[in-house]
């Protein structure tokens, strides 16, 4: 790693006190989500049975550009924020690029990823309205860990449905959740009707985010004082993640630069939106021309190969219909290591922005992502999460273009988490046993046709 | 975890620029290490074949209290330092103690522990004198990861001998070392004479730190431009770790407090000495009365049950004879999860200080250590390394005494690392399958008698 490492931190009094709601500034607002039963435009009240009320309002708020961060959440943010903005001299040198590469290091949170930025306010708002139990689903476990931590912080009981294959294959994050006091159940389970239905049909079902979401929602609906929480996709989750970009904006100012390109990996959109939206407001309002690039896996290419349409957020069709780029809610992504990016759809804000040409998307193959992650680990010293490797790969591609053109562009990407609990994936990469998975336009069309 | 978390950081210009060498201020200096062949007092030159020259001089320096941190090391320190000093309000509340508990969070380094503080200067001094290859041994892998990182930073090739049972049972840290580009060999191996001898006698030998040290030293001795490095025990390693206590001193000042008790877990002594010695100088020079407590495992109790005498640092007797508290260099500690504390001896400085009553030691049983670690994780939000759990347990014991007496003592302990890669240990604790291991005075005497 470079000997010239340089990081920028904010003083405690410089940490932003509000989140940024880009919906208020968008010229073309996102289309409304539709109630799954009535197919009418969703109102905040329709979501009350599932989410804390404040979150229901944040979800659909197209008026207020700035939302105050509650004091108790702010106090918890200060325990790990600001996260460092780092000039990646080592990576620049290794690439021989004239580009200036910066990354925002969200891996320094106590749970190792950006997920805590939304878990804390979600748990807080639940607590505030008298909720005692929260539930959620998790795949590899980044979100589940964050929610377990936040629940403990605000004195709530947490029940996490973890995709069964991850529960068995990646036991470390399950253990972390249990260490934080959460109850973790492999999904599908016999504890819900949805789970029983699946297991009756297919006793060996290994689960998916779709099955786990259905179980968690059912638990929230059928348990008094229990609410459901979600780690990405939804607009209020992305709202909370804008703390990343708002900090980065101040830190870039300290570095005396402004990004020409902002990059995030893309699962449902929350870490991407979190770093991108605060900068994007200057494009919208002041005519800046920064490019925003979402880096998704080639095996789950909703932004680059999906279609913009109304679709469900889960396999069973329990969620509202969302206007989004989707591969179809029945899409089963390949079992890549970037578990956090294995989702069929994109958040409604990002979908509208992509449709309107305000941002771009690229797809990254699994081997390319790990190649990028290895170079990053050896030049910057941090082993990145498999998800974050996609952002690194996209940043490297842009930096290589700069090498060709000689342009001294400023590239900023979000390092959403570290990969210390994903070393089995690196082992496979180092031993040559990892492979690429790709999805063609025909695959997507066939999948979408099947749910017509 | 507490909602009142408070951390103290230093500005970039406040990070200490020198290490503190307590040997210069000790009234009773440590006895000299003896050459293993001649049994004469060791001179720095005797160590040249094994260590970088500057480190040989630091090892035996009893004159200079302050050693400048080289600029290139300082630049790398700034990438993760200062580490936070945290007031553990959550832990205090859970215990109902009037004590003020602080911890220094060394887990935030890129490799997750304090080990990098010495790996960086060791690699730097090697590089400075034209060395191209470094080698070392590692157990669970904390030190091996740190050295692999530091070697990569200074352009050196690293060869790490990892205790075979850890190599196979705890593959994550091995993968991290490989990701950083190090060559990792399970020890005993067929690559050295020492390894071959062991495997010829016992083909299924699972290795120990003793076998790995012997292999690493042999590689350094027989390879041109290759030096050996060590992660604890030696005085120069502890010197580098004083950055921890020097920072903590400034941070405690920001908090408006001064510690009555300073605690570190104890393997060879480097993290304990690192946090303790800078405060201890005020006891020595200004008559302060702070207590210093080393927390060691009951299964490897060199400080509480060992004897002060000359002994070897390794099983084979390759190292100098060191004047230290020891269980005998042939001691085989039980296979506890705190792999970093499984060492038969203590550094020469700590041994002299303990003999002179300038510090204390306590032993902690394995179950008590994990109980403390669980409480810490659930109140402070950080899953501690099994080693660090020992320091936490000792801090909790002191805080409970304060609850009885009503004293508002200020307790500071070092959180030497996080346990995210040790979750299998927590799993065993949570499932009730962990056990205690104890060593009696008779065990120790029998062991020492055997090497007479």
PDB file of C-alpha atoms in Angstrom, chain B residues 55-185:
ATOM      1  CA  UNK B  55      16.061  -2.733  15.985  1.00  0.00           C
ATOM      2  CA  UNK B  56      19.021  -4.498  17.640  1.00  0.00           C
ATOM      3  CA  UNK B  57      20.089  -1.188  19.160  1.00  0.00           C
ATOM      4  CA  UNK B  58      16.552  -0.271  20.232  1.00  0.00           C
ATOM      5  CA  UNK B  59      16.300  -3.682  21.868  1.00  0.00           C
ATOM      6  CA  UNK B  60      19.150  -3.058  24.284  1.00  0.00           C
ATOM      7  CA  UNK B  61      18.967   0.741  24.594  1.00  0.00           C
ATOM      8  CA  UNK B  62      18.868   1.766  28.268  1.00  0.00           C
ATOM      9  CA  UNK B  63      19.908   5.389  27.671  1.00  0.00           C
ATOM     10  CA  UNK B  64      17.490   7.195  25.408  1.00  0.00           C
ATOM     11  CA  UNK B  65      14.001   7.715  26.808  1.00  0.00           C
ATOM     12  CA  UNK B  66      12.647   9.083  23.529  1.00  0.00           C
ATOM     13  CA  UNK B  67      13.179   7.606  20.069  1.00  0.00           C
ATOM     14  CA  UNK B  68      12.090   9.539  16.990  1.00  0.00           C
ATOM     15  CA  UNK B  69       9.483   7.837  14.848  1.00  0.00           C
ATOM     16  CA  UNK B  70      10.860   7.801  11.275  1.00  0.00           C
ATOM     17  CA  UNK B  71       8.926  10.071   8.927  1.00  0.00           C
ATOM     18  CA  UNK B  72       7.863   7.268   6.594  1.00  0.00           C
ATOM     19  CA  UNK B  73       6.492   5.279   9.529  1.00  0.00           C
ATOM     20  CA  UNK B  74       4.741   8.347  10.872  1.00  0.00           C
ATOM     21  CA  UNK B  75       3.060   8.903   7.505  1.00  0.00           C
ATOM     22  CA  UNK B  76       1.708   5.358   7.641  1.00  0.00           C
ATOM     23  CA  UNK B  77       0.610   5.759  11.265  1.00  0.00           C
ATOM     24  CA  UNK B  78      -1.475   8.747  10.226  1.00  0.00           C
ATOM     25  CA  UNK B  79      -3.492   6.504   7.948  1.00  0.00           C
ATOM     26  CA  UNK B  80      -5.237   4.942  10.944  1.00  0.00           C
ATOM     27  CA  UNK B  81      -4.069   6.923  13.966  1.00  0.00           C
ATOM     28  CA  UNK B  82      -4.983   8.445  16.291  1.00  0.00           C
ATOM     29  CA  UNK B  83      -7.157   5.522  17.328  1.00  0.00           C
ATOM     30  CA  UNK B  84     -10.205   6.534  19.380  1.00  0.00           C
ATOM     31  CA  UNK B  85     -10.202   6.775  23.148  1.00  0.00           C
ATOM     32  CA  UNK B  86     -13.761   5.911  24.169  1.00  0.00           C
ATOM     33  CA  UNK B  87     -15.654   6.522  27.382  1.00  0.00           C
ATOM     34  CA  UNK B  88     -17.550   3.247  27.881  1.00  0.00           C
ATOM     35  CA  UNK B  89     -20.784   4.698  29.269  1.00  0.00           C
ATOM     36  CA  UNK B  90     -22.763   1.646  28.195  1.00  0.00           C
ATOM     37  CA  UNK B  91     -20.524  -0.754  30.063  1.00  0.00           C
ATOM     38  CA  UNK B  92     -20.545   1.494  33.134  1.00  0.00           C
ATOM     39  CA  UNK B  93     -24.356   1.583  33.134  1.00  0.00           C
ATOM     40  CA  UNK B  94     -24.639  -2.178  32.718  1.00  0.00           C
ATOM     41  CA  UNK B  95     -22.341  -2.683  35.691  1.00  0.00           C
ATOM     42  CA  UNK B  96     -23.935   0.064  37.774  1.00  0.00           C
ATOM     43  CA  UNK B  97     -20.462   1.210  38.751  1.00  0.00           C
ATOM     44  CA  UNK B  98     -19.382   4.702  39.760  1.00  0.00           C
ATOM     45  CA  UNK B  99     -16.060   4.035  37.986  1.00  0.00           C
ATOM     46  CA  UNK B 100     -15.292   5.872  34.761  1.00  0.00           C
ATOM     47  CA  UNK B 101     -14.248   3.283  32.199  1.00  0.00           C
ATOM     48  CA  UNK B 102     -12.268   4.254  29.111  1.00  0.00           C
ATOM     49  CA  UNK B 103     -10.849   2.077  26.382  1.00  0.00           C
ATOM     50  CA  UNK B 104      -8.334   2.735  23.656  1.00  0.00           C
ATOM     51  CA  UNK B 105      -9.698   1.250  20.436  1.00  0.00           C
ATOM     52  CA  UNK B 106      -6.780  -0.291  18.522  1.00  0.00           C
ATOM     53  CA  UNK B 107      -9.207  -2.463  16.541  1.00  0.00           C
ATOM     54  CA  UNK B 108      -9.681   0.314  13.969  1.00  0.00           C
ATOM     55  CA  UNK B 109      -6.351  -0.320  12.238  1.00  0.00           C
ATOM     56  CA  UNK B 110      -6.634  -1.745   8.707  1.00  0.00           C
ATOM     57  CA  UNK B 111      -5.606  -5.185  10.018  1.00  0.00           C
ATOM     58  CA  UNK B 112      -7.898  -5.013  13.052  1.00  0.00           C
ATOM     59  CA  UNK B 113      -5.323  -4.904  15.839  1.00  0.00           C
ATOM     60  CA  UNK B 114      -2.459  -2.998  17.431  1.00  0.00           C
ATOM     61  CA  UNK B 115       0.106  -5.225  15.715  1.00  0.00           C
ATOM     62  CA  UNK B 116       0.585  -2.808  12.824  1.00  0.00           C
ATOM     63  CA  UNK B 117       2.200  -0.273  15.182  1.00  0.00           C
ATOM     64  CA  UNK B 118       5.338  -2.408  15.279  1.00  0.00           C
ATOM     65  CA  UNK B 119       5.069  -4.161  11.903  1.00  0.00           C
ATOM     66  CA  UNK B 120       5.444  -0.826  10.105  1.00  0.00           C
ATOM     67  CA  UNK B 121       8.678   0.282  11.776  1.00  0.00           C
ATOM     68  CA  UNK B 122      10.147  -3.234  11.622  1.00  0.00           C
ATOM     69  CA  UNK B 123       9.518  -3.379   7.884  1.00  0.00           C
ATOM     70  CA  UNK B 124      10.782   0.184   7.467  1.00  0.00           C
ATOM     71  CA  UNK B 125      14.115  -0.436   9.222  1.00  0.00           C
ATOM     72  CA  UNK B 126      14.605  -3.598   7.177  1.00  0.00           C
ATOM     73  CA  UNK B 127      13.943  -1.705   3.970  1.00  0.00           C
ATOM     74  CA  UNK B 128      16.289   1.093   5.031  1.00  0.00           C
ATOM     75  CA  UNK B 129      19.269  -1.228   5.325  1.00  0.00           C
ATOM     76  CA  UNK B 130      18.657  -2.914   1.997  1.00  0.00           C
ATOM     77  CA  UNK B 131      16.835  -6.022   3.184  1.00  0.00           C
ATOM     78  CA  UNK B 132      14.489  -7.448   0.522  1.00  0.00           C
ATOM     79  CA  UNK B 133      12.745 -10.272   2.415  1.00  0.00           C
ATOM     80  CA  UNK B 134      11.228 -10.540   5.862  1.00  0.00           C
ATOM     81  CA  UNK B 135      10.005 -13.580   7.680  1.00  0.00           C
ATOM     82  CA  UNK B 136       8.086 -14.280  10.848  1.00  0.00           C
ATOM     83  CA  UNK B 137       5.858 -16.736  12.640  1.00  0.00           C
ATOM     84  CA  UNK B 138       2.214 -16.298  13.496  1.00  0.00           C
ATOM     85  CA  UNK B 139      -0.382 -18.239  15.455  1.00  0.00           C
ATOM     86  CA  UNK B 140      -3.952 -17.162  14.851  1.00  0.00           C
ATOM     87  CA  UNK B 141      -2.572 -14.645  12.372  1.00  0.00           C
ATOM     88  CA  UNK B 142      -2.938 -11.131  13.821  1.00  0.00           C
ATOM     89  CA  UNK B 143       0.801 -10.502  13.672  1.00  0.00           C
ATOM     90  CA  UNK B 144       1.216 -12.255  10.342  1.00  0.00           C
ATOM     91  CA  UNK B 145      -1.467 -10.029   8.798  1.00  0.00           C
ATOM     92  CA  UNK B 146       0.200  -6.907  10.156  1.00  0.00           C
ATOM     93  CA  UNK B 147       3.629  -7.900   8.889  1.00  0.00           C
ATOM     94  CA  UNK B 148       2.214  -8.841   5.469  1.00  0.00           C
ATOM     95  CA  UNK B 149       0.606  -5.409   5.242  1.00  0.00           C
ATOM     96  CA  UNK B 150       3.772  -3.609   6.336  1.00  0.00           C
ATOM     97  CA  UNK B 151       5.991  -5.622   4.000  1.00  0.00           C
ATOM     98  CA  UNK B 152       3.759  -4.719   1.075  1.00  0.00           C
ATOM     99  CA  UNK B 153       3.849  -1.054   2.127  1.00  0.00           C
ATOM    100  CA  UNK B 154       7.645  -0.977   2.064  1.00  0.00           C
ATOM    101  CA  UNK B 155       8.105  -3.202  -0.979  1.00  0.00           C
ATOM    102  CA  UNK B 156       9.417  -6.284   0.829  1.00  0.00           C
ATOM    103  CA  UNK B 157       8.602  -9.925   0.238  1.00  0.00           C
ATOM    104  CA  UNK B 158       7.065 -11.565   3.307  1.00  0.00           C
ATOM    105  CA  UNK B 159       7.239 -15.241   4.241  1.00  0.00           C
ATOM    106  CA  UNK B 160       5.065 -16.221   7.196  1.00  0.00           C
ATOM    107  CA  UNK B 161       5.185 -19.533   9.051  1.00  0.00           C
ATOM    108  CA  UNK B 162       1.749 -20.098  10.524  1.00  0.00           C
ATOM    109  CA  UNK B 163       1.140 -22.709  13.221  1.00  0.00           C
ATOM    110  CA  UNK B 164      -0.340 -25.598  11.254  1.00  0.00           C
ATOM    111  CA  UNK B 165      -3.430 -26.098  13.381  1.00  0.00           C
ATOM    112  CA  UNK B 166      -4.355 -22.412  12.928  1.00  0.00           C
ATOM    113  CA  UNK B 167      -3.504 -22.520   9.224  1.00  0.00           C
ATOM    114  CA  UNK B 168      -6.118 -25.222   8.800  1.00  0.00           C
ATOM    115  CA  UNK B 169      -8.675 -24.231  11.420  1.00  0.00           C
ATOM    116  CA  UNK B 170      -8.687 -20.446  10.980  1.00  0.00           C
ATOM    117  CA  UNK B 171      -8.298 -19.918   7.246  1.00  0.00           C
ATOM    118  CA  UNK B 172      -9.539 -16.309   7.146  1.00  0.00           C
ATOM    119  CA  UNK B 173      -6.372 -14.659   8.433  1.00  0.00           C
ATOM    120  CA  UNK B 174      -4.275 -16.871   6.169  1.00  0.00           C
ATOM    121  CA  UNK B 175      -6.364 -15.591   3.259  1.00  0.00           C
ATOM    122  CA  UNK B 176      -5.835 -11.998   4.380  1.00  0.00           C
ATOM    123  CA  UNK B 177      -2.068 -12.519   4.435  1.00  0.00           C
ATOM    124  CA  UNK B 178      -2.216 -14.027   0.956  1.00  0.00           C
ATOM    125  CA  UNK B 179      -4.416 -11.193  -0.256  1.00  0.00           C
ATOM    126  CA  UNK B 180      -1.673  -8.811   0.899  1.00  0.00           C
ATOM    127  CA  UNK B 181       0.756 -10.876  -1.179  1.00  0.00           C
ATOM    128  CA  UNK B 182       2.574 -12.835   1.539  1.00  0.00           C
ATOM    129  CA  UNK B 183       3.742 -16.417   1.197  1.00  0.00           C
ATOM    130  CA  UNK B 184       2.180 -18.416   4.035  1.00  0.00           C
ATOM    131  CA  UNK B 185       3.532 -21.847   5.012  1.00  0.00           C
TER     132      UNK B 185
END
